[in-house]
Every structure is written in C-alpha cells, then in structure tokens.
C-alpha cells in the first residue's frame, strides 16, 4: 500500500548517473490506418521497475512488442545505454539482452519444459545435434530456484498447470542474462501465493540491476512493485510519475480520463484542462 | 465494393466475348466433333490424328472435348458440343449407361451420334468399333494356338466399370470354354484392376502367384499396360518368357516385349484404321446419309440391354513374334523400338 | 549426490504391472498397440488363407510365408518413404495433397531421361545413367516441393489450396511430357532400385550382406541404448533399471535378426537360378540351390529414409522447430525461429521424398506411366494418421507412420490374397482408417 502523496508542486527528480537502460523516443506504429502507438516515449533505468498502465487497446502491449522485436516501429528511435539500436526481429531483441514474458506465455504446448526454455537457442553437442540431456539439466537448475516442487520435466507443457507454465516462461526469460525484462500481465492468472513469489523474484532481479517493464492492470501490484509508472490512453502517453508521487485515484484519472495530476510529468496524451493547473 | 462489382462485370463480359469468338461459324463445311472419355492413355492421340486428317480433308471442321475420366463431365461436354453447333458427334463413352440422356438430347436436337469404340445402346447412334468380343476371342485363340492349351490360367481384367472389360472376357471365355469344361484349363485367379492401372496389375499378379505358389501356366491380360505389370511380377519370380501373357492396344513397350518373348501377343487395333473409318462415316452422315446406308454396316445387339444398333465392326490384328512386320511396315512403330534389346537373329522382323 | 529422478511423475498409489513395465522401459504404449494390431492382421490373414487354399505359412496359410512378407515389405516401401515427410508436414499444421502427382511427374521425367536422352547419348546400359537420372530426379522433386513451399510460406496461400492445385497441375504435366505413352524399359541398373531381378542380378543384397547388416543394426541398437544411459549419467539422472535396458536391447536385436532371418528365407525362384547357372556356368547340385534374396533395395531405402528422418525430427534443431511451429506458430515466431524458411524446407523435403518413391515405383514396374502414383496421397496421409499423427498439428512420429503404412499395405495385400473384390477392399480400408483415428482419440483422452 502506498502512502498518499500530498500537494507536491512538481514531480520529484531522482538523481541518476548514466544514460537510461532503455529509452524509446517518439515511437509510432499504425495498423491499417489505426494508430496503435502515437509518438510515445518511455524510459527505464537499471534496477528500476516501470509500470505500464492503461485500458485495453491503449497501446501498452504494442509498444512493448516493438521493444521485443515482434513488431517493427514505423517511426521513432530506441536507445540502449545511450546508443541507438535497430530491433528488426525477436532475435535482435534477445541479442541486446531484452527478454519478454508474454501475456499468452508463448510456449510451444507439445514440447517439454526444457525444449521451451531453450526454444530458438538450443544447446548442441559437438556433433551439431540437440543436447537434450544438457538442456534438461539446466532446466532443472533454473526451475529448482523458481519452483522447487516442479517435477514434470518430461511432459509436454500443455499438461502443466497455469502457474507451472508461468514458471517455465519466467525461467526462459531470466536464464539468458537479460538486462531488460518485459513482463506482460505476469500475475493475471496466478493465485496470491504465486503472485507473492513473482513479487519476490522482481525484487531480486531489481537488486541485480535488471530493468523491468511491468504491464499490469492491477493498481495494487503496480504500486507495490513499480518505482515509476507510465499511463497510456489511445496510443498516447498520458503521463509518467514516480509511484510515490501519485495515488490510486490520480492514476485512475489518468487511465480513464487522461487527466495528468501534478505529481506526474505529462505526455502528449494528457488532457489540457484548466482544472489541472499546477 | 463498387470496384468489385465492376471487376466482376468486366470479367463476365470478357468471358462471354471469348466464348462467342470460339463458337464455330455455321457457314462453310460441317462440324464434326469428338467427345473423348480420357486422353490419359497412349492410343487416343493416334485416333485423333486419323480422324482429324479425314475430317479436314473433306473440308469439314474438327472440334473435341476431353471428359478426363468423368461421366458427369462427358455429359456436360456433349451438351456443350451440341450448343456449339456440331453436326455429328463421335463419342468415346466413359460410362455407357450414364451417357444415354446426352445421346437422347442430341437426337432431339437433330445432331447425329456415332459411338466410337465403346458401345452406347441408343438406337439412333452408329456403333463403330473394333470387335471387342472379337478381340477377346482372338486373345484366347492365339493363346491356345501359340501359347498354352491347358494348365492354370490367370485372368487380369480391366476396370470393373468399363463394359469393354466385360466384352473382352466374354469373348475370351467363349473360346476357352471347351477346355475349361473338359477340366484342361483351371481358372486360378480372376480379378478386375482399378483404372486398368499397370502397378495395380503388378500387385494383383504378385498376390496371385503367391496364392498358388507360382503354379501359373498362362496369363490373360486384357490390355498392354496391365501386361507390363504382369510381366514385371512374373520376372521377379523368374517366370517371364515361360508363362505366356496376352495384351491388346499395340503399345510400343508391349510390341518390344513380344519381340523379346515375354509377351505372347498384343492384339493390334490400328486406331488409324478405326479413326479413318469413323471419320469417313461422320462426313457421310453429316452430308445426309442414313446409318443403314453406311458401307459394311450390320446389326449389333450383343450389349447388356440387347438394344439393336447399326454397327461397323473392324477386324483387329493379333501381333505375335511371327507377324511383327505388320506393325513395322504399317508405320505404327519403328524397327528399333520393337527390336530394342532383342538378341540378334532370334526374331525374323528384327533381322 | 542423490540421483535426480527424471522419469517419475507424482506416483500413483496403485499401478498395474503393465503400467509399471511401460514406465520402466519408457516404451511408447501407442506403438505397442499398433504392433499388436499388425500381429492380429497378419495372423488373421494367415488363418483365413489356410481355409481357402492351404500353404506352407506359419499357421498353414499363405500370408505368413517368407515370400509373402518379403514382397509385402517391397510393396510398402514407396508409401512408407513418402509418409515420413507427410508426418512433418501435418505436424506443422499443413497438408500436401500433391505427392501422388509429383511422384507421377518425376517418374515420367526420370523415364524420359533414361529412355530418350541418356540412353541414346551414352549407350543403353551405361553405368552412369542410373545415378545421373536419380540425382536429377531428386533435384526435380525438391524443386517442385520448394515451389509449393514458397507459395505457402512467402505468399501466404493455404497449403491445402497450393497442393490441391499441384495435384491437378503435376498430373497434367506428367501427361504432357509423354503424351499418354508408357516409357519403358528403365535402365537395367536403375531397375534394381525396385527390388526386382534385372537379368540375373537381383535387386537385393543376398544372405551374407543381410546378416552383416542385421548384426550392424543390432550393434547400433545396443550402442544407442548404452549411449542413452551414459548421457543420463552425465547429469546424474535416474537411470532405467538394468533389466529394462537389457530387455530393450535384446528385443531390438531379436526383432532385427528375426526379420533378417525371414528375408533370408526367401530364395530365388527356380527359373532364375537356372538362368543364373546357365549364364555364369555354375553347376546346380541335385537337391537344388538355395540362394537367398535378403533385404531388397527398396526396403533398405525405406529403412534408411526412416532412420534419417527420425534423426532429423528428434535430434536436430530443424526437427525441433518443426514440432514447435506445429505446437504454437506464434510462440515459434517470437522465439526467433524463421518459420517461413522451415516451411519451405519441409515442403522441399517432401518433394524429394516423392521423387525417391517415384524411383522405387517406376523401377519396380520397369516403366514410367503418367498415371503412376495416382491417389497415393490419400494412402500416405492415411498411413501417417493411423500412425498417430494428429491433423490438428504438433503430434506425430516417423516410426508410427511407417508402421501405419505397413498396416495398410498388409490389409490390402491380405485381402487381394483372399480374392476380395476391389470394391470391398476399398470399403475395408476406408473403415479401418476411420476406426484407427477413433481409437487414437480415445487413447489420447485416456492418457490425459
């Protein structure tokens, strides 16, 4: 539970050293005439969790898919540690250290956990064939840390429970030395105990200096886990704020009405209204 | 939306213009048309060449349609040919019963019909064919005279839906009956072969040989394509050359087998002769001659329904090692094609 | 350090002995079921043929004789080769209806090359003819498959439509090449691919080579099992009980050596022995000479293709990606897998397999006709489906499909042996197909 921020005149500036881990500047993408993302800018610093909020169709998943290489932006730039990069496909994203846990998990249901863990970057023997036993051993190690009770390594992932499948998807994201992690609704299908586990994991990753984009519609989770949050509406950024500078009602106002409160830095989607005077 | 409608309309207009453009002019010369049951087999292109030559030499026009092995398509083909203004239609029927309505429609429209090689039991159609029952008789006769007179016989028949397969078998059995009744010939295998397919015939023959442990003395195969499969099966058991095999059609590969000794006989129906005769009759009929006035015409009522039709039956020529020169001199095949692989001096025609 | 158990799911309280046995040996129970069905079919046909016309088969009929089983394997090989590729295509949620027509077209092209181009150019019987035409034929098949794959992967046209078009186009193209004629005879060395006898040379490897091969395969099975055990030891996984490993090795060897024995028990027919003796000047002892056929070349080709395809499917990234794409195409894309390229390659592979089958079929018939392979696609798909490939994608095994092909051919050959009418045969095959898929669905639901 966050404390209520009272009448801050300006959003607080955080002293930072170095460029942001990720900076997406002025990103636009349109699908068949509809602007899914319209000149949106977000950034992320190492060891930080930035929450991405908004209605269904606000553009948050699309923005993040541009970062993970699933879509190609029409306009705008992406900078990693200050350097401009081009992410043409999911491989490029992974090569840059960007890992994603998708809302649908994106697991191949008919193969087992180890195969999913290494999908697209399989371990191979010196002959060039798949080294299934090595992959399984690594999978056990990773899953052992995330979900110690998990036993069903040889079964197709289709047969696992929702939480177990989630663990596999998370394992896949954290196993390859990611610098930036994108989590799209990670706790949507989880019970309270598993949600707490995810929270613990996020704190751990933050401590290791990894930057995390967290898409969630659950305000409690965002206020719990995120340092900053960005709200999008109709493809545009309404505003960005430190979670300690705003409260639930103000954020709801951003999501629903696009009203940018005093504690937040407004974006192009903010409502220009005399009532929102500083 | 409007764009779609316009495109469709333009397409329809183009199609109509194209079909109008191909409608034969009703003016000079008669229109002689052919409805083929399928063009997939070797012989029909020879028939077509012969028919076309005679039709065009008489100043008439030639049109055709290929039913690609479908009775339904053949009906549509004939209806189309009637619409296009054919005076005479020659039909190689895929299914003799199913095509009767089309024949009736033609008769009603005043279009004259000739059943070419496959009997269609419509009283107004002229039946021009090689005597298929006769072909069967010739196969059996040649087998008895030059092959085997007694022993275990296998019968590899054609497609079960093709009346010719039945006619052939009729003729074969007619000739073999005395020996069968006397117990000298035993029928050990008898099977239809889907689509007359050679590889199906090969499998049927393999299973036949297995079931009687190779105790087969002669094989009656109803055509050359299947004879190829039969010989392949016999060869795998070392029986090719000692077990006589019959065939028909005069396929090049079969004639080569006759020269090599692995096939006993190929009943040659020179389709050029058939095509020429049928085309000549078509020209006559287009000019108004009645069916009963066609040279060499007779009455034929051996079909399943017993309908009497006017028919011209042309005699086929059984080709064995002894008379291979007939096909070579007749220009049907070249000596090299027939004699490929033949040991020097073993066959007269190859010397 | 305690061994990691990688075989046990949460244990059930009471398990039947069969279940425990299956779990210990890790045998696919579905495959056992299929082998059981095959056994029932074989025994059934032998008994039935014993009624009609007794023979020297195992149970008094004519089905379970070395000769019939030898021929049966040859008859199965063409479909078996193609079905290995069809499995992968169906796993990827595609279908290929054109394989029969591609077979016909490549067969006709190979025949034309042998009889009309290379025969006259190099002289009939030249030793290079068969290899040149074989290689070109395979390249042609691969190219046709690549064309299909390009239209499907890069132009986004559904595979059903592209291959349906291919079915029609390539059959027509086959006719255009030889205008309905039968192209014969095939090159005498090429003919051996069909398993038949070319002159006095059989299209099989004979007794000695067969035994050698049998022992090599047996040794390979043992080596594989041993290697699998070693791999598990690397990471300290739980090992299969020694008795299970030994049992599997013994069963595998017994099966291979048993098959070799049966194939070696099929001897040259007397006419061929006589001809051989005549031409080589050998003398035949009074009691006759028994020369074994052994493994025939088409069966060896099918075996080799089966092993190679199984290796590709299970041990290579290519195979892994095929299954992943079949399981969840979007996930595969997001994992960075080039799904388009994989689709193209799978269809090209299928085309090449059709060309291999074309070689086997035309060599066996010793001629190429444009109707060769007609309706084969239906049997190939049926074999894959009977073998456990799910039309929904993502599931299917190579060995299952080859067993499916064997089951279907056994049915057809057995019915022909019993003199069934062709219409009856068709009906039986169709019913068996539907029944097999039904059983498969029930099995899957129970296993869940």
Short mmCIF file of N, CA and C in Angstrom, two decimals, chain A residues 63-172:
data_model
loop_
_atom_site.label_atom_id
_atom_site.label_comp_id
_atom_site.label_asym_id
_atom_site.label_seq_id
_atom_site.Cartn_x
_atom_site.Cartn_y
_atom_site.Cartn_z
N UNK A 63 3.42 -1.32 -27.76
CA UNK A 63 4.68 -0.62 -27.54
C UNK A 63 5.76 -1.60 -27.11
N UNK A 64 5.36 -2.50 -26.23
CA UNK A 64 6.33 -3.43 -25.68
C UNK A 64 6.75 -4.47 -26.72
N UNK A 65 5.83 -4.82 -27.62
CA UNK A 65 6.18 -5.78 -28.68
C UNK A 65 7.17 -5.18 -29.66
N UNK A 66 7.14 -3.87 -29.77
CA UNK A 66 8.16 -3.22 -30.61
C UNK A 66 9.52 -3.41 -29.97
N UNK A 67 9.54 -3.29 -28.65
CA UNK A 67 10.81 -3.46 -27.94
C UNK A 67 11.29 -4.91 -28.03
N UNK A 68 10.36 -5.85 -28.01
CA UNK A 68 10.79 -7.25 -28.02
C UNK A 68 10.97 -7.80 -29.42
N UNK A 69 10.76 -6.96 -30.42
CA UNK A 69 11.08 -7.38 -31.79
C UNK A 69 9.94 -8.02 -32.55
N UNK A 70 8.77 -8.15 -31.90
CA UNK A 70 7.65 -8.79 -32.60
C UNK A 70 7.07 -7.87 -33.67
N UNK A 71 7.10 -6.58 -33.42
CA UNK A 71 6.64 -5.61 -34.43
C UNK A 71 7.80 -4.70 -34.78
N UNK A 72 7.71 -4.07 -35.94
CA UNK A 72 8.73 -3.06 -36.30
C UNK A 72 8.08 -1.68 -36.27
N UNK A 73 8.71 -0.73 -35.60
CA UNK A 73 8.13 0.60 -35.47
C UNK A 73 8.10 1.32 -36.82
N UNK A 74 7.10 2.17 -37.01
CA UNK A 74 7.05 2.99 -38.22
C UNK A 74 7.93 4.22 -38.07
N UNK A 75 8.01 4.69 -36.83
CA UNK A 75 8.67 5.98 -36.60
C UNK A 75 9.22 6.00 -35.20
N UNK A 76 10.32 6.71 -35.01
CA UNK A 76 10.87 6.87 -33.66
C UNK A 76 12.18 6.11 -33.50
N UNK A 77 12.80 6.27 -32.34
CA UNK A 77 14.09 5.65 -32.10
C UNK A 77 14.12 4.90 -30.78
N UNK A 78 15.00 3.95 -30.72
CA UNK A 78 15.21 3.21 -29.48
C UNK A 78 16.69 3.29 -29.13
N UNK A 79 16.94 3.63 -27.87
CA UNK A 79 18.33 3.74 -27.41
C UNK A 79 18.56 2.77 -26.26
N UNK A 80 19.65 2.05 -26.33
CA UNK A 80 20.03 1.20 -25.20
C UNK A 80 21.35 1.71 -24.67
N UNK A 81 21.32 2.11 -23.41
CA UNK A 81 22.52 2.72 -22.80
C UNK A 81 23.03 3.87 -23.65
N UNK A 82 22.12 4.66 -24.18
CA UNK A 82 22.50 5.83 -24.94
C UNK A 82 22.81 5.57 -26.40
N UNK A 83 22.93 4.29 -26.80
CA UNK A 83 23.27 4.00 -28.19
C UNK A 83 22.04 3.62 -28.97
N UNK A 84 21.92 4.17 -30.19
CA UNK A 84 20.73 3.85 -30.99
C UNK A 84 20.82 2.42 -31.48
N UNK A 85 19.71 1.72 -31.38
CA UNK A 85 19.70 0.33 -31.86
C UNK A 85 18.52 0.11 -32.80
N UNK A 86 18.65 -0.94 -33.61
CA UNK A 86 17.57 -1.32 -34.52
C UNK A 86 17.14 -2.74 -34.15
N UNK A 87 15.88 -2.91 -33.78
CA UNK A 87 15.40 -4.24 -33.40
C UNK A 87 14.46 -4.74 -34.49
N UNK A 88 15.02 -5.56 -35.38
CA UNK A 88 14.23 -5.97 -36.55
C UNK A 88 13.43 -7.23 -36.31
N UNK A 89 13.84 -8.05 -35.31
CA UNK A 89 13.12 -9.30 -35.06
C UNK A 89 13.42 -9.74 -33.64
N UNK A 90 12.70 -10.77 -33.16
CA UNK A 90 12.91 -11.19 -31.78
C UNK A 90 14.36 -11.59 -31.48
N UNK A 91 15.07 -12.11 -32.49
CA UNK A 91 16.46 -12.49 -32.24
C UNK A 91 17.31 -11.28 -31.87
N UNK A 92 17.08 -10.19 -32.60
CA UNK A 92 17.85 -8.97 -32.30
C UNK A 92 17.60 -8.54 -30.86
N UNK A 93 16.33 -8.57 -30.47
CA UNK A 93 15.99 -8.13 -29.12
C UNK A 93 16.73 -8.97 -28.09
N UNK A 94 16.71 -10.28 -28.30
CA UNK A 94 17.38 -11.16 -27.33
C UNK A 94 18.88 -10.91 -27.33
N UNK A 95 19.42 -10.66 -28.51
CA UNK A 95 20.86 -10.40 -28.58
C UNK A 95 21.22 -9.14 -27.79
N UNK A 96 20.27 -8.21 -27.71
CA UNK A 96 20.51 -6.98 -26.96
C UNK A 96 20.22 -7.15 -25.47
N UNK A 97 19.80 -8.33 -25.09
CA UNK A 97 19.54 -8.57 -23.68
C UNK A 97 18.13 -8.25 -23.25
N UNK A 98 17.21 -8.16 -24.22
CA UNK A 98 15.81 -7.87 -23.90
C UNK A 98 15.06 -9.19 -23.90
N UNK A 99 14.47 -9.58 -22.77
CA UNK A 99 13.68 -10.80 -22.68
C UNK A 99 12.24 -10.46 -22.33
N UNK A 100 11.33 -11.25 -22.87
CA UNK A 100 9.91 -10.94 -22.68
C UNK A 100 9.14 -12.12 -22.13
N UNK A 101 8.25 -11.83 -21.19
CA UNK A 101 7.28 -12.84 -20.78
C UNK A 101 5.94 -12.36 -21.27
N UNK A 102 5.41 -13.04 -22.29
CA UNK A 102 4.19 -12.57 -22.93
C UNK A 102 2.97 -12.92 -22.10
N UNK A 103 1.92 -12.19 -22.36
CA UNK A 103 0.66 -12.44 -21.64
C UNK A 103 0.18 -13.86 -21.91
N UNK A 104 0.31 -14.32 -23.18
CA UNK A 104 -0.12 -15.68 -23.51
C UNK A 104 0.97 -16.70 -23.21
N UNK A 105 2.09 -16.25 -22.70
CA UNK A 105 3.25 -17.06 -22.35
C UNK A 105 4.07 -17.52 -23.56
N UNK A 106 3.43 -17.62 -24.73
CA UNK A 106 4.16 -18.02 -25.95
C UNK A 106 4.99 -19.29 -25.75
N UNK A 107 4.37 -20.31 -25.20
CA UNK A 107 5.04 -21.60 -25.05
C UNK A 107 4.55 -22.56 -26.13
N UNK A 108 5.44 -23.43 -26.60
CA UNK A 108 5.03 -24.46 -27.55
C UNK A 108 4.48 -25.63 -26.75
N UNK A 109 3.15 -25.82 -26.83
CA UNK A 109 2.49 -26.75 -25.92
C UNK A 109 2.90 -28.20 -26.06
N UNK A 110 3.37 -28.58 -27.22
CA UNK A 110 3.58 -30.01 -27.45
C UNK A 110 4.98 -30.47 -27.11
N UNK A 111 5.86 -29.57 -26.68
CA UNK A 111 7.20 -30.00 -26.26
C UNK A 111 7.37 -29.71 -24.78
N UNK A 112 8.44 -30.28 -24.19
CA UNK A 112 8.54 -30.18 -22.73
C UNK A 112 9.20 -28.88 -22.27
N UNK A 113 9.35 -28.78 -20.95
CA UNK A 113 9.82 -27.52 -20.36
C UNK A 113 11.21 -27.14 -20.85
N UNK A 114 12.11 -28.14 -20.89
CA UNK A 114 13.48 -27.83 -21.32
C UNK A 114 13.50 -27.33 -22.75
N UNK A 115 12.69 -27.95 -23.61
CA UNK A 115 12.64 -27.51 -25.01
C UNK A 115 12.14 -26.09 -25.11
N UNK A 116 11.17 -25.74 -24.30
CA UNK A 116 10.66 -24.38 -24.32
C UNK A 116 11.68 -23.39 -23.78
N UNK A 117 12.36 -23.83 -22.73
CA UNK A 117 13.37 -22.95 -22.13
C UNK A 117 14.38 -22.51 -23.18
N UNK A 118 14.79 -23.46 -23.99
CA UNK A 118 15.85 -23.18 -24.94
C UNK A 118 15.35 -22.94 -26.36
N UNK A 119 14.05 -22.69 -26.51
CA UNK A 119 13.48 -22.58 -27.85
C UNK A 119 14.15 -21.47 -28.65
N UNK A 120 14.74 -21.85 -29.77
CA UNK A 120 15.39 -20.85 -30.60
C UNK A 120 16.86 -20.70 -30.31
N UNK A 121 17.30 -21.21 -29.17
CA UNK A 121 18.73 -21.12 -28.85
C UNK A 121 19.18 -22.39 -28.14
N UNK A 122 18.90 -23.50 -28.81
CA UNK A 122 19.15 -24.81 -28.23
C UNK A 122 20.64 -25.06 -27.99
N UNK A 123 20.93 -25.88 -26.95
CA UNK A 123 22.29 -26.32 -26.72
C UNK A 123 22.58 -27.49 -27.66
N UNK A 124 23.75 -27.50 -28.20
CA UNK A 124 24.05 -28.57 -29.14
C UNK A 124 25.30 -29.30 -28.73
N UNK A 125 25.36 -30.58 -29.14
CA UNK A 125 26.56 -31.37 -28.88
C UNK A 125 27.63 -31.00 -29.90
N UNK A 126 28.81 -31.56 -29.70
CA UNK A 126 29.87 -31.24 -30.66
C UNK A 126 29.55 -31.76 -32.05
N UNK A 127 28.57 -32.71 -32.16
CA UNK A 127 28.20 -33.21 -33.49
C UNK A 127 27.21 -32.28 -34.18
N UNK A 128 26.67 -31.34 -33.41
CA UNK A 128 25.67 -30.48 -34.02
C UNK A 128 24.24 -30.92 -33.72
N UNK A 129 24.08 -32.06 -33.02
CA UNK A 129 22.73 -32.48 -32.67
C UNK A 129 22.29 -31.83 -31.36
N UNK A 130 20.99 -31.93 -31.08
CA UNK A 130 20.47 -31.31 -29.86
C UNK A 130 21.00 -32.04 -28.64
N UNK A 131 21.45 -31.29 -27.67
CA UNK A 131 21.94 -31.90 -26.44
C UNK A 131 20.82 -31.88 -25.41
N UNK A 132 19.88 -32.82 -25.58
CA UNK A 132 18.69 -32.80 -24.74
C UNK A 132 18.99 -32.96 -23.26
N UNK A 133 19.94 -33.82 -22.93
CA UNK A 133 20.21 -34.04 -21.50
C UNK A 133 20.79 -32.79 -20.86
N UNK A 134 21.67 -32.10 -21.57
CA UNK A 134 22.25 -30.87 -21.00
C UNK A 134 21.17 -29.83 -20.78
N UNK A 135 20.28 -29.71 -21.78
CA UNK A 135 19.21 -28.72 -21.65
C UNK A 135 18.31 -29.07 -20.48
N UNK A 136 18.05 -30.36 -20.32
CA UNK A 136 17.19 -30.75 -19.22
C UNK A 136 17.87 -30.45 -17.88
N UNK A 137 19.16 -30.69 -17.82
CA UNK A 137 19.88 -30.41 -16.56
C UNK A 137 19.80 -28.93 -16.20
N UNK A 138 20.03 -28.10 -17.17
CA UNK A 138 19.95 -26.65 -16.92
C UNK A 138 18.54 -26.27 -16.50
N UNK A 139 17.56 -26.87 -17.18
CA UNK A 139 16.17 -26.57 -16.86
C UNK A 139 15.87 -26.91 -15.41
N UNK A 140 16.40 -28.04 -14.97
CA UNK A 140 16.18 -28.43 -13.58
C UNK A 140 16.76 -27.40 -12.64
N UNK A 141 17.96 -26.93 -12.97
CA UNK A 141 18.59 -25.94 -12.09
C UNK A 141 17.74 -24.69 -11.99
N UNK A 142 17.37 -24.18 -13.13
CA UNK A 142 16.60 -22.92 -13.15
C UNK A 142 15.26 -23.10 -12.45
N UNK A 143 14.55 -24.17 -12.80
CA UNK A 143 13.24 -24.39 -12.22
C UNK A 143 13.37 -24.68 -10.73
N UNK A 144 14.50 -25.27 -10.37
CA UNK A 144 14.70 -25.55 -8.96
C UNK A 144 14.71 -24.27 -8.14
N UNK A 145 15.25 -23.23 -8.72
CA UNK A 145 15.24 -21.96 -7.98
C UNK A 145 13.86 -21.33 -7.98
N UNK A 146 13.18 -21.41 -9.10
CA UNK A 146 11.89 -20.72 -9.23
C UNK A 146 10.75 -21.49 -8.58
N UNK A 147 10.75 -22.79 -8.80
CA UNK A 147 9.58 -23.58 -8.42
C UNK A 147 10.07 -24.95 -7.96
N UNK A 148 10.54 -25.03 -6.70
CA UNK A 148 11.24 -26.24 -6.25
C UNK A 148 10.39 -27.50 -6.31
N UNK A 149 9.06 -27.34 -6.30
CA UNK A 149 8.23 -28.55 -6.31
C UNK A 149 7.99 -29.09 -7.70
N UNK A 150 8.49 -28.41 -8.70
CA UNK A 150 8.19 -28.81 -10.08
C UNK A 150 8.95 -30.09 -10.42
N UNK A 151 8.18 -31.10 -10.91
CA UNK A 151 8.80 -32.39 -11.22
C UNK A 151 8.62 -32.80 -12.67
N UNK A 152 7.59 -32.24 -13.32
CA UNK A 152 7.16 -32.87 -14.58
C UNK A 152 7.95 -32.34 -15.76
N UNK A 153 9.23 -32.75 -15.77
CA UNK A 153 10.09 -32.20 -16.79
C UNK A 153 9.92 -32.83 -18.15
N UNK A 154 9.45 -34.08 -18.17
CA UNK A 154 9.41 -34.78 -19.45
C UNK A 154 8.07 -34.64 -20.16
N UNK A 155 7.11 -34.01 -19.48
CA UNK A 155 5.80 -33.95 -20.12
C UNK A 155 5.67 -32.71 -20.98
N UNK A 156 4.84 -32.78 -22.01
CA UNK A 156 4.60 -31.56 -22.79
C UNK A 156 3.98 -30.50 -21.91
N UNK A 157 4.34 -29.30 -22.17
CA UNK A 157 3.96 -28.16 -21.35
C UNK A 157 2.45 -27.97 -21.26
N UNK A 158 1.77 -28.53 -22.27
CA UNK A 158 0.31 -28.46 -22.27
C UNK A 158 -0.29 -29.09 -21.02
N UNK A 159 0.41 -30.09 -20.47
CA UNK A 159 -0.14 -30.85 -19.35
C UNK A 159 0.08 -30.16 -18.00
N UNK A 160 0.79 -29.04 -17.98
CA UNK A 160 1.11 -28.39 -16.72
C UNK A 160 0.03 -27.42 -16.29
N UNK A 161 0.06 -27.05 -15.01
CA UNK A 161 -0.92 -26.09 -14.52
C UNK A 161 -0.50 -24.68 -14.95
N UNK A 162 -1.43 -23.72 -14.79
CA UNK A 162 -1.15 -22.35 -15.21
C UNK A 162 0.08 -21.78 -14.54
N UNK A 163 0.19 -22.04 -13.23
CA UNK A 163 1.33 -21.50 -12.50
C UNK A 163 2.64 -22.12 -12.96
N UNK A 164 2.59 -23.43 -13.22
CA UNK A 164 3.81 -24.10 -13.67
C UNK A 164 4.23 -23.58 -15.04
N UNK A 165 3.26 -23.37 -15.92
CA UNK A 165 3.58 -22.84 -17.24
C UNK A 165 4.19 -21.45 -17.11
N UNK A 166 3.64 -20.66 -16.19
CA UNK A 166 4.18 -19.33 -15.92
C UNK A 166 5.64 -19.43 -15.50
N UNK A 167 5.94 -20.40 -14.63
CA UNK A 167 7.32 -20.57 -14.18
C UNK A 167 8.25 -20.87 -15.34
N UNK A 168 7.78 -21.70 -16.26
CA UNK A 168 8.62 -22.03 -17.41
C UNK A 168 8.89 -20.77 -18.22
N UNK A 169 7.84 -19.96 -18.43
CA UNK A 169 8.01 -18.73 -19.21
C UNK A 169 8.97 -17.78 -18.51
N UNK A 170 8.85 -17.70 -17.19
CA UNK A 170 9.75 -16.82 -16.45
C UNK A 170 11.17 -17.35 -16.52
N UNK A 171 11.30 -18.67 -16.33
CA UNK A 171 12.64 -19.26 -16.39
C UNK A 171 13.31 -18.93 -17.70
N UNK A 172 12.52 -19.04 -18.78
CA UNK A 172 13.07 -18.75 -20.10
C UNK A 172 13.57 -17.31 -20.18
#
